[in-house]
PDB file of C-alpha atoms and ligand atoms in Angstrom:
ATOM      1  CA  UNK A 324     122.514  98.981 119.523  1.00  0.00           C
ATOM      2  CA  UNK A 325     124.791 100.929 121.879  1.00  0.00           C
ATOM      3  CA  UNK A 326     127.261 102.314 119.262  1.00  0.00           C
ATOM      4  CA  UNK A 327     124.744 103.603 116.700  1.00  0.00           C
ATOM      5  CA  UNK A 328     124.561 107.375 116.107  1.00  0.00           C
ATOM      6  CA  UNK A 329     120.722 107.298 115.171  1.00  0.00           C
ATOM      7  CA  UNK A 330     119.848 105.103 118.210  1.00  0.00           C
ATOM      8  CA  UNK A 331     121.426 107.824 120.150  1.00  0.00           C
ATOM      9  CA  UNK A 332     119.625 110.611 118.557  1.00  0.00           C
ATOM     10  CA  UNK A 333     116.275 108.703 118.678  1.00  0.00           C
ATOM     11  CA  UNK A 334     116.863 108.239 122.581  1.00  0.00           C
ATOM     12  CA  UNK A 335     117.675 111.961 122.901  1.00  0.00           C
ATOM     13  CA  UNK A 336     121.263 111.109 123.762  1.00  0.00           C
ATOM     14  CA  UNK A 337     122.787 113.164 120.912  1.00  0.00           C
ATOM     15  CA  UNK A 338     120.994 116.408 119.938  1.00  0.00           C
ATOM     16  CA  UNK A 339     119.210 117.036 116.573  1.00  0.00           C
ATOM     17  CA  UNK A 340     117.068 119.571 114.747  1.00  0.00           C
ATOM     18  CA  UNK A 341     113.960 117.550 115.086  1.00  0.00           C
ATOM     19  CA  UNK A 342     110.892 117.809 112.992  1.00  0.00           C
ATOM     20  CA  UNK A 343     108.744 115.172 114.306  1.00  0.00           C
ATOM     21  CA  UNK A 344     108.778 112.436 117.060  1.00  0.00           C
ATOM     22  CA  UNK A 345     106.260 109.941 118.238  1.00  0.00           C
ATOM     23  CA  UNK A 346     106.811 106.307 119.683  1.00  0.00           C
ATOM     24  CA  UNK A 347     108.057 104.789 116.544  1.00  0.00           C
ATOM     25  CA  UNK A 348     109.754 107.298 114.246  1.00  0.00           C
ATOM     26  CA  UNK A 349     111.835 110.393 114.504  1.00  0.00           C
ATOM     27  CA  UNK A 350     112.630 112.868 111.776  1.00  0.00           C
ATOM     28  CA  UNK A 351     115.370 115.406 111.949  1.00  0.00           C
ATOM     29  CA  UNK A 352     117.525 117.663 109.701  1.00  0.00           C
ATOM     30  CA  UNK A 353     120.545 116.057 108.139  1.00  0.00           C
ATOM     31  CA  UNK A 354     123.688 117.600 109.667  1.00  0.00           C
ATOM     32  CA  UNK A 355     125.319 117.935 106.202  1.00  0.00           C
ATOM     33  CA  UNK A 356     122.428 119.132 104.083  1.00  0.00           C
ATOM     34  CA  UNK A 357     122.777 118.478  99.976  1.00  0.00           C
ATOM     35  CA  UNK A 358     119.949 120.792  99.231  1.00  0.00           C
ATOM     36  CA  UNK A 359     118.277 123.789 100.923  1.00  0.00           C
ATOM     37  CA  UNK A 360     115.949 121.357 102.868  1.00  0.00           C
ATOM     38  CA  UNK A 361     117.395 118.070 103.764  1.00  0.00           C
ATOM     39  CA  UNK A 362     115.890 115.913 106.602  1.00  0.00           C
ATOM     40  CA  UNK A 363     116.000 112.081 107.524  1.00  0.00           C
ATOM     41  CA  UNK A 364     113.333 109.773 108.637  1.00  0.00           C
ATOM     42  CA  UNK A 365     114.354 107.362 110.865  1.00  0.00           C
ATOM     43  CA  UNK A 366     112.732 104.518 112.732  1.00  0.00           C
ATOM     44  CA  UNK A 367     113.176 104.204 116.527  1.00  0.00           C
ATOM     45  CA  UNK A 368     113.876 100.466 116.495  1.00  0.00           C
ATOM     46  CA  UNK A 369     117.354  99.663 115.369  1.00  0.00           C
ATOM     47  CA  UNK A 370     117.153  98.233 111.867  1.00  0.00           C
ATOM     48  CA  UNK A 371     120.353  98.181 109.954  1.00  0.00           C
ATOM     49  CA  UNK A 372     119.153  99.052 106.387  1.00  0.00           C
ATOM     50  CA  UNK A 373     116.299  98.450 104.085  1.00  0.00           C
ATOM     51  CA  UNK A 374     117.431  94.838 102.989  1.00  0.00           C
ATOM     52  CA  UNK A 375     117.183  94.048 106.837  1.00  0.00           C
ATOM     53  CA  UNK A 376     113.606  94.633 106.991  1.00  0.00           C
ATOM     54  CA  UNK A 377     111.188  91.813 107.343  1.00  0.00           C
ATOM     55  CA  UNK A 378     107.380  91.558 106.735  1.00  0.00           C
ATOM     56  CA  UNK A 379     106.859  92.740 110.555  1.00  0.00           C
ATOM     57  CA  UNK A 380     108.380  96.154 109.637  1.00  0.00           C
ATOM     58  CA  UNK A 381     105.711  96.763 107.054  1.00  0.00           C
ATOM     59  CA  UNK A 382     103.761  99.155 109.164  1.00  0.00           C
ATOM     60  CA  UNK A 383     106.667 101.031 110.427  1.00  0.00           C
ATOM     61  CA  UNK A 384     107.738 101.489 106.735  1.00  0.00           C
ATOM     62  CA  UNK A 385     104.221 102.655 105.803  1.00  0.00           C
ATOM     63  CA  UNK A 386     104.305 105.017 108.443  1.00  0.00           C
ATOM     64  CA  UNK A 387     107.855 106.422 107.495  1.00  0.00           C
ATOM     65  CA  UNK A 388     106.718 106.657 103.843  1.00  0.00           C
ATOM     66  CA  UNK A 389     103.642 108.750 104.761  1.00  0.00           C
ATOM     67  CA  UNK A 390     105.392 110.919 106.860  1.00  0.00           C
ATOM     68  CA  UNK A 391     107.587 112.223 103.879  1.00  0.00           C
ATOM     69  CA  UNK A 392     105.069 114.204 101.957  1.00  0.00           C
ATOM     70  CA  UNK A 393     103.567 115.607 105.218  1.00  0.00           C
ATOM     71  CA  UNK A 394     107.183 116.989 106.542  1.00  0.00           C
ATOM     72  CA  UNK A 395     107.999 118.032 103.205  1.00  0.00           C
ATOM     73  CA  UNK A 396     104.974 120.421 102.883  1.00  0.00           C
ATOM     74  CA  UNK A 397     105.340 121.743 106.268  1.00  0.00           C
ATOM     75  CA  UNK A 398     109.153 122.455 105.190  1.00  0.00           C
ATOM     76  CA  UNK A 399     107.851 124.524 102.142  1.00  0.00           C
ATOM     77  CA  UNK A 400     108.662 121.762  99.622  1.00  0.00           C
ATOM     78  CA  UNK A 401     105.631 122.849  97.495  1.00  0.00           C
ATOM     79  CA  UNK A 402     106.886 121.830  94.276  1.00  0.00           C
ATOM     80  CA  UNK A 403     107.991 118.307  95.253  1.00  0.00           C
ATOM     81  CA  UNK A 404     110.975 116.781  97.055  1.00  0.00           C
ATOM     82  CA  UNK A 405     113.327 113.572  96.367  1.00  0.00           C
ATOM     83  CA  UNK A 406     113.354 110.577  98.526  1.00  0.00           C
ATOM     84  CA  UNK A 407     116.444 108.595  98.747  1.00  0.00           C
ATOM     85  CA  UNK A 408     117.399 105.166 100.728  1.00  0.00           C
ATOM     86  CA  UNK A 409     120.765 104.172 100.545  1.00  0.00           C
ATOM     87  CA  UNK A 410     121.196 100.383 101.357  1.00  0.00           C
ATOM     88  CA  UNK A 411     124.493  98.861 102.239  1.00  0.00           C
ATOM     89  CA  UNK A 412     127.891  99.859 101.546  1.00  0.00           C
ATOM     90  CA  UNK A 413     127.391  99.224  97.803  1.00  0.00           C
ATOM     91  CA  UNK A 414     124.420 101.599  97.686  1.00  0.00           C
ATOM     92  CA  UNK A 415     126.540 104.461  99.575  1.00  0.00           C
ATOM     93  CA  UNK A 416     124.896 103.847 103.087  1.00  0.00           C
ATOM     94  CA  UNK A 417     127.231 105.415 105.836  1.00  0.00           C
ATOM     95  CA  UNK A 418     124.905 104.986 108.843  1.00  0.00           C
ATOM     96  CA  UNK A 419     123.824 101.625 109.394  1.00  0.00           C
ATOM     97  CA  UNK A 420     120.570 102.327 111.130  1.00  0.00           C
ATOM     98  CA  UNK A 421     117.699 102.724 108.347  1.00  0.00           C
ATOM     99  CA  UNK A 422     116.567 105.958 107.332  1.00  0.00           C
ATOM    100  CA  UNK A 423     114.995 107.965 104.371  1.00  0.00           C
ATOM    101  CA  UNK A 424     116.347 111.067 103.013  1.00  0.00           C
ATOM    102  CA  UNK A 425     113.964 113.653 102.013  1.00  0.00           C
ATOM    103  CA  UNK A 426     115.371 116.641 100.128  1.00  0.00           C
ATOM    104  CA  UNK A 427     114.490 119.678  97.838  1.00  0.00           C
ATOM    105  CA  UNK A 428     114.246 123.196  97.677  1.00  0.00           C
ATOM    106  CA  UNK A 429     116.618 123.578  94.767  1.00  0.00           C
ATOM    107  CA  UNK A 430     115.591 125.017  91.533  1.00  0.00           C
ATOM    108  CA  UNK A 431     117.233 122.079  89.805  1.00  0.00           C
ATOM    109  CA  UNK A 432     117.889 118.678  90.984  1.00  0.00           C
ATOM    110  CA  UNK A 433     120.136 116.339  88.973  1.00  0.00           C
ATOM    111  CA  UNK A 434     118.055 113.715  86.782  1.00  0.00           C
ATOM    112  CA  UNK A 435     118.929 110.258  88.064  1.00  0.00           C
TER     113      UNK A 435
HETATM  114  P1  LIG B1087     123.541 107.791 104.320  1.00  0.00           P
HETATM  115  O1  LIG B1087     124.904 107.741 103.230  1.00  0.00           O
HETATM  116  O2  LIG B1087     123.909 106.724 105.378  1.00  0.00           O
HETATM  117  O3  LIG B1087     122.290 107.357 103.602  1.00  0.00           O
HETATM  118  O4  LIG B1087     123.323 108.898 104.992  1.00  0.00           O
HETATM  119  C1  LIG B1087     123.763 109.261 106.432  1.00  0.00           C
HETATM  120  C2  LIG B1087     123.337 110.928 106.618  1.00  0.00           C
HETATM  121  O5  LIG B1087     123.369 110.913 107.980  1.00  0.00           O
HETATM  122  C3  LIG B1087     124.389 111.829 105.975  1.00  0.00           C
HETATM  123  O6  LIG B1087     123.621 112.449 105.102  1.00  0.00           O
HETATM  124  C4  LIG B1087     124.861 112.502 107.166  1.00  0.00           C
HETATM  125  O7  LIG B1087     125.079 113.826 106.991  1.00  0.00           O
HETATM  126  C5  LIG B1087     123.824 112.267 108.243  1.00  0.00           C
HETATM  127  N1  LIG B1087     124.464 112.245 109.462  1.00  0.00           N
HETATM  128  C6  LIG B1087     125.352 111.493 110.126  1.00  0.00           C
HETATM  129  N2  LIG B1087     125.575 111.685 111.485  1.00  0.00           N
HETATM  130  C7  LIG B1087     124.691 112.484 111.738  1.00  0.00           C
HETATM  131  C8  LIG B1087     124.380 113.148 112.997  1.00  0.00           C
HETATM  132  O8  LIG B1087     125.075 113.072 113.964  1.00  0.00           O
HETATM  133  N3  LIG B1087     123.255 114.132 112.973  1.00  0.00           N
HETATM  134  C9  LIG B1087     122.583 114.285 111.954  1.00  0.00           C
HETATM  135  N4  LIG B1087     121.526 115.212 112.055  1.00  0.00           N
HETATM  136  N5  LIG B1087     122.801 113.878 110.412  1.00  0.00           N
HETATM  137  C10 LIG B1087     123.761 112.939 110.530  1.00  0.00           C
HETATM  138 ZN1  LIG B1088     120.452 102.350 115.540  1.00  0.00          ZN
END
């Protein structure tokens, strides 16, 4: 995807405050954090949203999920964190490259 901002970040064409990277996944701080710690876990292959995932993405998705608590701990989120996946325009998704939000560090997060 030539015009996708997260593909460009994954390829290193746009800078990001990176927390983790391997061949499959990249994690970086959100540019507009909504909590003291707010980062994104992004698969390197372009997948538009969770609704576009197929059975062959299962391993990638589990890797992304398991990375959440590891990076949250490294970021000092000792009492927990929130995980959010916005899917589609109706779900509030603005960047159409799959990503998991992980955020926390506030004294109080609103109940959903
Ligand atoms: P969405 O609403 O699609 O779930 O969230 C997209 C998130 O990506 C937003 O929280 C937004 O602040 C973040 N974001 C958008 N563009 C960039 C960027 O260029 N760099 C970084 N680090 N985050 C971005
Ligand atoms: Zn992309």
